[in-house]
Short mmCIF file of C-alpha atoms in Angstrom, two decimals:
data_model
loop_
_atom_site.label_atom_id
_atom_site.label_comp_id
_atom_site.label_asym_id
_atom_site.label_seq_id
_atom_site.Cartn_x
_atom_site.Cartn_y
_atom_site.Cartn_z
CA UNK A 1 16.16 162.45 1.59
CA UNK A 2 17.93 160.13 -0.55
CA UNK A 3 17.37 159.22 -3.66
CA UNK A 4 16.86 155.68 -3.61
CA UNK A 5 14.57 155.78 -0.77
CA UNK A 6 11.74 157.80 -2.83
CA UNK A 7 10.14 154.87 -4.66
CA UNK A 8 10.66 152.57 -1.33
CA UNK A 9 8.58 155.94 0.07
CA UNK A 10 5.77 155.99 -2.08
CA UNK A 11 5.50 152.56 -2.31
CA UNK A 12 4.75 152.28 1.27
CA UNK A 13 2.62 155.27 0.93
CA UNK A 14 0.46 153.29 -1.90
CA UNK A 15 -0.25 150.24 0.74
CA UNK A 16 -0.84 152.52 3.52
CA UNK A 17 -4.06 153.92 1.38
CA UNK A 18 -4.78 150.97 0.17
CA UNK A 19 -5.52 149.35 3.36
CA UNK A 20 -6.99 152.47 4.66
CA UNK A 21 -9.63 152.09 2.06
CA UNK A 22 -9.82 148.45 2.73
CA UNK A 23 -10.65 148.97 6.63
CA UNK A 24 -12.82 151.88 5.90
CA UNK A 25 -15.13 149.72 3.53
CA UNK A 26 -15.17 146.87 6.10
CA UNK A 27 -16.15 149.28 8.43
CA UNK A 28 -19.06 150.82 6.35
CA UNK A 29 -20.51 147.01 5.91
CA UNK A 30 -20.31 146.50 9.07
CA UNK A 31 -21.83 149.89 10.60
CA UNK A 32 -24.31 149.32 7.76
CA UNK A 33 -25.54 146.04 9.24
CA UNK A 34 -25.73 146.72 12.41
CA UNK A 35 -27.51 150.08 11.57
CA UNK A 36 -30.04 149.10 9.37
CA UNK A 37 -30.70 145.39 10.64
CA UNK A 38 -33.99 146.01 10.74
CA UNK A 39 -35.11 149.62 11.16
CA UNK A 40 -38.81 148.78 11.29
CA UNK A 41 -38.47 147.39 14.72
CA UNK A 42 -37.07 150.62 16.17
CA UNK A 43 -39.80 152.24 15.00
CA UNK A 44 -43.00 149.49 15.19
CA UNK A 45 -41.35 147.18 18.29
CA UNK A 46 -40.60 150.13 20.33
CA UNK A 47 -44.20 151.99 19.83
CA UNK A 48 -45.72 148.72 20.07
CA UNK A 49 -47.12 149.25 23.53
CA UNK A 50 -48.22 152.67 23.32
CA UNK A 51 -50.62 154.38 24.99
CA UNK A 52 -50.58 155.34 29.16
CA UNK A 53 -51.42 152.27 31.35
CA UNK A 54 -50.73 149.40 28.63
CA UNK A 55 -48.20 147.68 30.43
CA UNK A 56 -44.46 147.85 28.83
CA UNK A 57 -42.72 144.77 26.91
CA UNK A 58 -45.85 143.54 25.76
CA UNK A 59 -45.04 143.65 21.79
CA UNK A 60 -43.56 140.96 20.03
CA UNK A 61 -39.67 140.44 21.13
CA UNK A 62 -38.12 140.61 17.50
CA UNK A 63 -34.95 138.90 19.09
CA UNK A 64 -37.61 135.88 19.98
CA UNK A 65 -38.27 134.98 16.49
CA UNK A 66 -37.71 131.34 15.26
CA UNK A 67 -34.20 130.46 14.10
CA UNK A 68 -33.23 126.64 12.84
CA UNK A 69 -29.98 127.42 14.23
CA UNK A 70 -26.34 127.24 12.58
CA UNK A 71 -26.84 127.57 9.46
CA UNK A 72 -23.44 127.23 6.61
CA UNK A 73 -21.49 130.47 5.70
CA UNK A 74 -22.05 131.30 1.72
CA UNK A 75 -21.33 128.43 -0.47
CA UNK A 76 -18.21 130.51 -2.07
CA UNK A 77 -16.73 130.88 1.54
CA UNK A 78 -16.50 127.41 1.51
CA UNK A 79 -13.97 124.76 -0.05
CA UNK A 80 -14.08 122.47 -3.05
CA UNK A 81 -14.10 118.85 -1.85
CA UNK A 82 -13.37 116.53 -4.80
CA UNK A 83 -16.80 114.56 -5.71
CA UNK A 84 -18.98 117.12 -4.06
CA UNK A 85 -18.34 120.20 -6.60
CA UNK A 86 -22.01 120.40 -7.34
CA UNK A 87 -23.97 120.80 -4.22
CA UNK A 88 -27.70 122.39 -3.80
CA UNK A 89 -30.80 120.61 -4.33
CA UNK A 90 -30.26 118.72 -7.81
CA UNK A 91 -30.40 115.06 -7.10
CA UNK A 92 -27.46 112.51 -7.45
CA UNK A 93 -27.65 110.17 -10.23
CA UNK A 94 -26.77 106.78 -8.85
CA UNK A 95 -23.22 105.10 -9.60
CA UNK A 96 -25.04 102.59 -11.43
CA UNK A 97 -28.70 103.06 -12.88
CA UNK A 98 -30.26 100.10 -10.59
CA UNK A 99 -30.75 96.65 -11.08
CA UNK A 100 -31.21 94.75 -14.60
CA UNK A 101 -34.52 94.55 -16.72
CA UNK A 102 -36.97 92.30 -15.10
CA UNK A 103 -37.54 88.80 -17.13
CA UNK A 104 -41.52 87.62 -18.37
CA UNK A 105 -42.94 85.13 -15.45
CA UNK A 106 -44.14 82.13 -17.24
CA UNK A 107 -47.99 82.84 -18.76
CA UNK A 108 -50.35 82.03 -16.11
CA UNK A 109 -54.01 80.04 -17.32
CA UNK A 110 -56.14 82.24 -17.90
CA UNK A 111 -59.08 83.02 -15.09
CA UNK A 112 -61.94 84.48 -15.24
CA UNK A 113 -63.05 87.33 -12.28
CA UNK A 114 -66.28 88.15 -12.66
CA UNK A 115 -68.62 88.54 -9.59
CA UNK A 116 -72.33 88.58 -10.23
CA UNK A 117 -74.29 91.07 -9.22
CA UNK A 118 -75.44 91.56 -5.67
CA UNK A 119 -79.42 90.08 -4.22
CA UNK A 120 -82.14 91.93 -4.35
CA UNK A 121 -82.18 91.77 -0.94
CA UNK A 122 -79.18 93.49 -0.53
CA UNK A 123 -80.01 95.97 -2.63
CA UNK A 124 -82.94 96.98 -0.71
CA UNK A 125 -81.29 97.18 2.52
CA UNK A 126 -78.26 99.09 1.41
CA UNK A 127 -80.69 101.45 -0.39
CA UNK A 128 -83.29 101.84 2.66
CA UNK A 129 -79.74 102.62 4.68
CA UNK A 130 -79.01 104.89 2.44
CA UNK A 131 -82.02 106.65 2.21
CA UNK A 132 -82.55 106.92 5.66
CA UNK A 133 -79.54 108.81 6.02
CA UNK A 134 -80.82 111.80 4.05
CA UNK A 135 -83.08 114.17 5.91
CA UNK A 136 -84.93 115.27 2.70
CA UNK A 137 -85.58 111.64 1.14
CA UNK A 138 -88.78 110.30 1.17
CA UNK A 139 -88.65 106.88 1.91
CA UNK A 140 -91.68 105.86 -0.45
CA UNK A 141 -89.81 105.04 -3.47
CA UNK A 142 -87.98 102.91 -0.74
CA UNK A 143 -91.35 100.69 0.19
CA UNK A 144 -93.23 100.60 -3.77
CA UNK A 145 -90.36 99.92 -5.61
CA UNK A 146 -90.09 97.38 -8.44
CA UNK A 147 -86.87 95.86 -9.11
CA UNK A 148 -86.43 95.11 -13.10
CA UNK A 149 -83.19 94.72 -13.10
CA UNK A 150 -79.75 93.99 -12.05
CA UNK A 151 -76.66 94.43 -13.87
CA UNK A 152 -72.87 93.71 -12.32
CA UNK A 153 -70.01 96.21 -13.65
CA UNK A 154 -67.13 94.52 -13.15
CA UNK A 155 -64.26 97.65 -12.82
CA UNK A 156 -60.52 97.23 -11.72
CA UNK A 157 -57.98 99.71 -10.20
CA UNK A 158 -54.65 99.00 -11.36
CA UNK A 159 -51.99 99.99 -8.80
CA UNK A 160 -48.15 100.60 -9.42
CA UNK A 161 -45.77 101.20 -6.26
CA UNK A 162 -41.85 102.48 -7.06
CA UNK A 163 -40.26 102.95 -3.58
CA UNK A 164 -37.36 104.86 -4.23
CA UNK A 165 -33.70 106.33 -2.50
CA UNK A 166 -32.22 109.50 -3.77
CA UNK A 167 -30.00 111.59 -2.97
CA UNK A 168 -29.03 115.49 -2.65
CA UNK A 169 -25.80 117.16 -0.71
CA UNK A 170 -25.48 120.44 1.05
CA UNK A 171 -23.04 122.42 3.18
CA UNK A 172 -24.45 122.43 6.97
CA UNK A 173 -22.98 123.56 10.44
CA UNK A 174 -22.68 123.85 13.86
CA UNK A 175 -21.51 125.61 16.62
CA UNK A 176 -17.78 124.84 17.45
CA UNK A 177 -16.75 124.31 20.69
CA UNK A 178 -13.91 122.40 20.62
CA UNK A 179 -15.33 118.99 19.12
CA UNK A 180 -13.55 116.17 17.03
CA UNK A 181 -13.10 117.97 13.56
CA UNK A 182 -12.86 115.00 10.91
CA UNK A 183 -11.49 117.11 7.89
CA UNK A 184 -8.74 114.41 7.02
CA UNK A 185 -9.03 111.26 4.05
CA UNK A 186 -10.58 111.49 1.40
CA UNK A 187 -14.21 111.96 1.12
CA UNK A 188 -15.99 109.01 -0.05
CA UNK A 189 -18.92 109.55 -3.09
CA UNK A 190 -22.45 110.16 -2.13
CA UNK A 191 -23.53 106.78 -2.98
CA UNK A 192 -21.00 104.79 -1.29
CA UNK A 193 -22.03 105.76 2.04
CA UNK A 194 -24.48 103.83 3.40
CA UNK A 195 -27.48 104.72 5.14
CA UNK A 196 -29.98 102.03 6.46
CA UNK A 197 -33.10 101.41 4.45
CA UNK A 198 -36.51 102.54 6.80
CA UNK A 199 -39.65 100.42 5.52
CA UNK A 200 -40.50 99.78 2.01
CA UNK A 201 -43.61 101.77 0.57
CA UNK A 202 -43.27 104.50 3.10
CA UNK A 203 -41.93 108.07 2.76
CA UNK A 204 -38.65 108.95 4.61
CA UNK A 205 -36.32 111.26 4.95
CA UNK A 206 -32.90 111.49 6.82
CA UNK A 207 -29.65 113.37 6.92
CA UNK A 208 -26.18 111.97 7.31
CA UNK A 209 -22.55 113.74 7.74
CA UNK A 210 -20.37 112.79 5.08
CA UNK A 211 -16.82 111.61 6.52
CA UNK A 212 -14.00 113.68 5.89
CA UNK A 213 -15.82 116.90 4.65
CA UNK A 214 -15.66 118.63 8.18
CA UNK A 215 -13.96 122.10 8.83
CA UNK A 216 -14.04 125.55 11.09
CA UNK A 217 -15.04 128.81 10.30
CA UNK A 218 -15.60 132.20 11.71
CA UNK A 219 -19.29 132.79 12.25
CA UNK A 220 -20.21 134.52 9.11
CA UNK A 221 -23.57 136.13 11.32
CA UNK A 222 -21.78 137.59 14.06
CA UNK A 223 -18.04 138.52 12.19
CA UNK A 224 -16.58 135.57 14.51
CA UNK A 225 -17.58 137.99 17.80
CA UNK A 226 -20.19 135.33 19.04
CA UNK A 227 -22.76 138.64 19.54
CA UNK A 228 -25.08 140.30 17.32
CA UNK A 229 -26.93 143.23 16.99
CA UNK A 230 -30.01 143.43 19.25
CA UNK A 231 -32.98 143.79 16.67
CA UNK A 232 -35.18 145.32 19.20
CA UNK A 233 -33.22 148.20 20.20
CA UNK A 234 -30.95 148.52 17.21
CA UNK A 235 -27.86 148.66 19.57
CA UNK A 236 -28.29 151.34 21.75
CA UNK A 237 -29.44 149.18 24.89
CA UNK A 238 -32.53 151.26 25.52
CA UNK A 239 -35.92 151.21 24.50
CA UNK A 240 -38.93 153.72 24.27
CA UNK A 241 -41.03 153.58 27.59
CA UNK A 242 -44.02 151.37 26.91
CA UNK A 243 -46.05 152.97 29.86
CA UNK A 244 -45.47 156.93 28.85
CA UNK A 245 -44.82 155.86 25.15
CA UNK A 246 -41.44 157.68 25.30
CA UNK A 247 -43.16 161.25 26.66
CA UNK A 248 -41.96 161.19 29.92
CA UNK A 249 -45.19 162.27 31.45
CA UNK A 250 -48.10 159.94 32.69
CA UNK A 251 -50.95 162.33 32.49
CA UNK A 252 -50.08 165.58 30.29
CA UNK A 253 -53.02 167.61 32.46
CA UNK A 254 -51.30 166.47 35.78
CA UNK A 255 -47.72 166.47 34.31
CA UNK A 256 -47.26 163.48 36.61
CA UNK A 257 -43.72 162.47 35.75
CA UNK A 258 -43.54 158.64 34.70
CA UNK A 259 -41.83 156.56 37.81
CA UNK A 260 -40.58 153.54 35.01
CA UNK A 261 -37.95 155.58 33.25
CA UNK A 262 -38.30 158.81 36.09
CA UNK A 263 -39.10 160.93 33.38
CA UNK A 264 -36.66 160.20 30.25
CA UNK A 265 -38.89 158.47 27.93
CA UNK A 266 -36.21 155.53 27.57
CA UNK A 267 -35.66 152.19 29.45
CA UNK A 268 -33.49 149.81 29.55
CA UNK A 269 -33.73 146.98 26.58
CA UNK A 270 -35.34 144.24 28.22
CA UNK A 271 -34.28 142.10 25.27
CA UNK A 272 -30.47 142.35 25.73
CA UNK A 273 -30.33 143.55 29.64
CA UNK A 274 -29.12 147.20 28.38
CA UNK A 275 -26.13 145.63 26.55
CA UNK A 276 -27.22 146.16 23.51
CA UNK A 277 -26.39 142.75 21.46
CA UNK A 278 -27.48 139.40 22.44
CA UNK A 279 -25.68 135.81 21.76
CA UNK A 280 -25.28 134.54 17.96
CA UNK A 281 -28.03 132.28 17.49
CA UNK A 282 -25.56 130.85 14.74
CA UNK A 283 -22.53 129.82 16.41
CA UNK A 284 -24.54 130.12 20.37
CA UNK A 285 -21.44 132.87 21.49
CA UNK A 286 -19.28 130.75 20.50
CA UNK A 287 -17.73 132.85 17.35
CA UNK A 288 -17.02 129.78 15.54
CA UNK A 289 -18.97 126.92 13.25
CA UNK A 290 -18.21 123.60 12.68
CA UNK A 291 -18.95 123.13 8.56
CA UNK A 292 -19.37 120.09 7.36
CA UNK A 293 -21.10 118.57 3.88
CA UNK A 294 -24.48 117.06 4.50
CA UNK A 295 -26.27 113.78 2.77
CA UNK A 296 -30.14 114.23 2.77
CA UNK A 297 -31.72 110.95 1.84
CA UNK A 298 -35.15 111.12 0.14
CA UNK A 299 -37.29 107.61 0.19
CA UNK A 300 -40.30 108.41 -1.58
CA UNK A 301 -43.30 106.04 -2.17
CA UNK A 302 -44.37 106.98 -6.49
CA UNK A 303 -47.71 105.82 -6.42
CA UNK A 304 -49.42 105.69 -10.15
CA UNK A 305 -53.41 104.78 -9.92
CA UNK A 306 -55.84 102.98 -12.87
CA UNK A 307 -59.29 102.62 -12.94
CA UNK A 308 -60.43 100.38 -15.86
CA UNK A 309 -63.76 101.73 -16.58
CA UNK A 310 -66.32 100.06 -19.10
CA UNK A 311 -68.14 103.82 -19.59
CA UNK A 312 -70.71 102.67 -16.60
CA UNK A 313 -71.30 106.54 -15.67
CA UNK A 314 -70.40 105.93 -12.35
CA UNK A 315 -68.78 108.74 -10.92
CA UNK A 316 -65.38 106.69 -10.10
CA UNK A 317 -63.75 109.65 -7.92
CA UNK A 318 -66.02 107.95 -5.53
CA UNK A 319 -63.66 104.67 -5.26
CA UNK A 320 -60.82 106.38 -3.83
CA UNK A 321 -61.88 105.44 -0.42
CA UNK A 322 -63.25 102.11 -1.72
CA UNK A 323 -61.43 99.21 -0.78
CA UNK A 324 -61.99 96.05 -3.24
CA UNK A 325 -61.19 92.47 -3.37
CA UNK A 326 -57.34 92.09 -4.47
CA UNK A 327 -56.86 89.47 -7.25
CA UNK A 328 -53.04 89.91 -7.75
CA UNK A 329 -50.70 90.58 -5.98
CA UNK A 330 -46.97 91.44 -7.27
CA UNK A 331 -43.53 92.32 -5.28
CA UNK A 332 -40.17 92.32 -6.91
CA UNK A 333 -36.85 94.90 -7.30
CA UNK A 334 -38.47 95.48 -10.48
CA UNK A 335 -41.45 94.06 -11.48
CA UNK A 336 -42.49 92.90 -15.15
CA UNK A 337 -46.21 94.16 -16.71
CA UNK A 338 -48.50 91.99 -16.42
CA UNK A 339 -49.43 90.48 -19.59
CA UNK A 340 -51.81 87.51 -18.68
CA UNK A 341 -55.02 89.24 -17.17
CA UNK A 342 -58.50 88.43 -19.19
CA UNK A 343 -59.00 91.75 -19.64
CA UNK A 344 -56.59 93.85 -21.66
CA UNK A 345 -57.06 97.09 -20.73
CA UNK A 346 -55.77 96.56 -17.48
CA UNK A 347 -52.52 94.78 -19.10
CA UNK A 348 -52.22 97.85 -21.52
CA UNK A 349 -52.40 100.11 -17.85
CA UNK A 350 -49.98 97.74 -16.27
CA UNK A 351 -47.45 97.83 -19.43
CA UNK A 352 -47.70 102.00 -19.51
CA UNK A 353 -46.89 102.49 -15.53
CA UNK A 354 -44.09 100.02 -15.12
CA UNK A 355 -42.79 101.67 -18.35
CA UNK A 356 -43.36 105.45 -17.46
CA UNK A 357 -42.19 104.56 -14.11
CA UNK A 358 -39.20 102.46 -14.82
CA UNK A 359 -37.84 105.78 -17.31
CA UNK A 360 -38.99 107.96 -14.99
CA UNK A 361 -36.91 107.08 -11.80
CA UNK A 362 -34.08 104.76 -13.60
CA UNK A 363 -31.70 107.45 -14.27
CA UNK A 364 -32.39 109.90 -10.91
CA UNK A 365 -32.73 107.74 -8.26
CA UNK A 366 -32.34 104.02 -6.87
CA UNK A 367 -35.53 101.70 -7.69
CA UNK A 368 -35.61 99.85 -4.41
CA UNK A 369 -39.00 97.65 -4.75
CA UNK A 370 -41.94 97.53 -6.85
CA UNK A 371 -45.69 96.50 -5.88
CA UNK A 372 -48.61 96.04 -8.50
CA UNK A 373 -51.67 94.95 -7.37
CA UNK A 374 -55.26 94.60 -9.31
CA UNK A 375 -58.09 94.58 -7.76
CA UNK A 376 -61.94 94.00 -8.70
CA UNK A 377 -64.51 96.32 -7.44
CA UNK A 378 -68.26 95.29 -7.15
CA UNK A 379 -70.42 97.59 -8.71
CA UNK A 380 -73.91 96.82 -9.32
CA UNK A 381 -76.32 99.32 -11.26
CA UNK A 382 -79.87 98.36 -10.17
CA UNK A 383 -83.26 99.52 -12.20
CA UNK A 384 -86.14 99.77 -10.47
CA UNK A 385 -89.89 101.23 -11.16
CA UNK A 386 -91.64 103.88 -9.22
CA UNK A 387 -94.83 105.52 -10.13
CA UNK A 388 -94.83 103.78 -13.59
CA UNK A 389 -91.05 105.30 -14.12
CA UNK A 390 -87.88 103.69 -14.39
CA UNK A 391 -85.04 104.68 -12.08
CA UNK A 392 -81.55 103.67 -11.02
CA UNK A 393 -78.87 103.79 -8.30
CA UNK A 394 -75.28 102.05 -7.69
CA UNK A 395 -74.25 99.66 -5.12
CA UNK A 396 -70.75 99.73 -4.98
CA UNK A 397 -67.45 98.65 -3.10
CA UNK A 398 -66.87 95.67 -0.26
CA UNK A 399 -69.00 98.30 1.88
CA UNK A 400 -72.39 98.06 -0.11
CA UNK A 401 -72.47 102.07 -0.79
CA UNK A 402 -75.09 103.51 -2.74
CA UNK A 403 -75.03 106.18 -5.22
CA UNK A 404 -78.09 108.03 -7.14
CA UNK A 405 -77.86 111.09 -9.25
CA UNK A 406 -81.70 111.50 -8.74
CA UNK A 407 -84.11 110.48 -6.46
CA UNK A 408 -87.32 110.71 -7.65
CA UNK A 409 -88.99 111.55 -4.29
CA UNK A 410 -87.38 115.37 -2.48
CA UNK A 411 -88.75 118.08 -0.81
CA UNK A 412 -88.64 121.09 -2.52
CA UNK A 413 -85.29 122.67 -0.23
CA UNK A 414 -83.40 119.66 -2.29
CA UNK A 415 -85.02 120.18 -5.72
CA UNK A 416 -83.81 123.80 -5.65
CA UNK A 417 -80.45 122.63 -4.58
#
């Protein structure tokens, strides 16, 4: 041969291996997957209805199992759109960190919200209700009691809404089957798109397709064949016999041949007809997805709860289903503490929540309302007498509840409790 036409020789020779070895690995990853997609269920689906006369196909269909559908091909399969190099699950600060500082309302005169303590009367009919209710409770104490007195706690829950948007991005797909694909322009920014505010105060979520991000791919579960593997039979087509469990006898003493699979121990996948792959629950057979960027809008209620307490010993996890009598009421974009109330602690709550709250979100998310409301609720701690003791119990909330830590009159099941 001539000289010259050596190197052009071995050059060939050098790509001819090379994609030789390139073929041969794709080859391996693919025989891999399809060989060891799941070999528990060759082993566990296909004895799963063992034993003669349990009828066959009753085990769980592995092929059956829940799937969301399309999901995206790996994030590095996919291409860099400008202004959406950072997806996954961080939020996406907003273009501008929301509206301006909230100015002081003029001072309000001063009022004063005290509510007196509740009758007697009262008292003794929400405490008879009460102690009627309780199997145990002798209703003595009930009848003799002496009121001596009756003092009014006045205690206020301090309540900050934030209602806010934000804002993640993610790749997302779906089948493609010959649909518009809008891959053209120029992407606009995450929070330029707009998305229609549900209603305030309530949590929300929704998903939106960003313009211009859209683009086809080969079906990264199937290798663009719009098939995969069948899980229950591994890809042979045929399954152990459920009613011999794969002998090929019914009754060994008889040797009775099994009429299902006349005596092979095998039948045909039920799953996948014999065939021994099923449709791509990605792509639906279809071999290719449609990929596109998603917008997932979060609106999230922050809720931030204070109880002013003036060291009563009331138990005051009991208010959380309490309702009480609402003496302001406050809606704004951004609301300003409140700075005028008679009593300070709950302007020293209302200063620390808008604060934390207004730091807090500011920066990660759109602040699209704030609600503060205070409200007063009635407790009254009544002392009474009994048997030449003193006692006490709690009326509390717009619903008269009671509350006692001890009742002086139990049976003994309740005592020992």
């Amino acid at each position: 041969m001539h000289l010259y036409g050596k190197p052009l020789l071995i050059g060939m020779y050098h790509e001819i291996v090379t994609l030789r070895c390139c073929f041969l690995t794709l080859k391996t990853k693919v025989d891999s997957s399809l060989a060891t997609m799941d070999k528990t269920h060759l082993l566990s689906d296909q004895d799963g209805a063992s034993g003669p006369g349990r009828s066959y196909g009753t085990c769980t269909d592995p092929n059956m199992e829940a799937n969301d559908g399309a999901t995206a091909p790996p994030a590095d399969m996919m291409p860099v759109v400008p202004g959406y190099e950072n997806l996954g699950p961080n939020v996406i600060p907003p273009s501008h960190f929301g509206s301006s500082q909230p100015q002081a309302p003029p001072r309000a005169p001063e009022r004063r919200f005290d509510i007196p303590a509740i009758s007697e009367e009262l008292a003794q009919e929400a405490f008879t209700e009460y102690v009627s209710s309780k199997c145990c409770y002798s209703s003595k104490p009930v009848k003799e009691m002496v009121f001596t007195d009756l003092q009014s706690l006045n205690t206020y829950r301090y309540r900050l809404e934030t209602f806010t948007e934000s804002r993640t991005t993610e790749w997302d797909s779906e089948p493609y089957n010959g649909q518009v694909v809008d891959g053209f322009g120029v992407a606009p920014e995450p929070w330029s798109i707009p998305v229609p505010v549900p209603s305030l105060f309530k949590n929300c979520k929704k998903s939106v397709r960003v313009p211009h991000t859209s683009t086809v791919k080969g079906c990264h579960s199937c290798l663009n064949l719009g098939r995969s593997a069948c899980r229950k039979c591994v890809n042979s087509g045929r399954t152990r016999c459920g009613h011999c469990c794969g002998t090929g006898w019914i009754s060994s003493s008889e040797r009775r041949r099994c009429g299902l699979c006349s005596g092979s121990g095998m039948v045909r996948c039920h799953s996948c007809g014999g065939v021994g792959s099923i449709t791509c629950k990605t792509c639906k057979g279809h071999g290719k997805l449609l990929c596109f960027i998603k917008l997932i809008v979060t609106w999230k209620n922050n809720i931030h709860v204070s109880v002013i307490d003036k060291g009563s010993g009331f138990p005051l996890k009991l208010l959380n289903q309490i309702t009480g009598e609402k003496l302001l009421t406050d809606m704004a974009p951004m609301v300003y503490p409140v700075v005028s109330f008679p009593d300070h602690s709950v302007n020293a709550a209302s200063e620390s929540a808008v604060r934390e709250h207004q730091a807090q979100f500011c920066t990660t998310c759109r602040i699209l309302q704030q609600r503060q409301t205070i409200e007063l609720i009635p407790i009254t701690q009544v002392y009474y007498a009994w048997k030449e003791k003193t006692h006490t119990f709690y009326v509390y909330g717009t619903e008269h509840k009671v509350y006692t830590k001890d009742y002086p009159a139990t049976c003994c099941c309740c005592s020992i409790l």
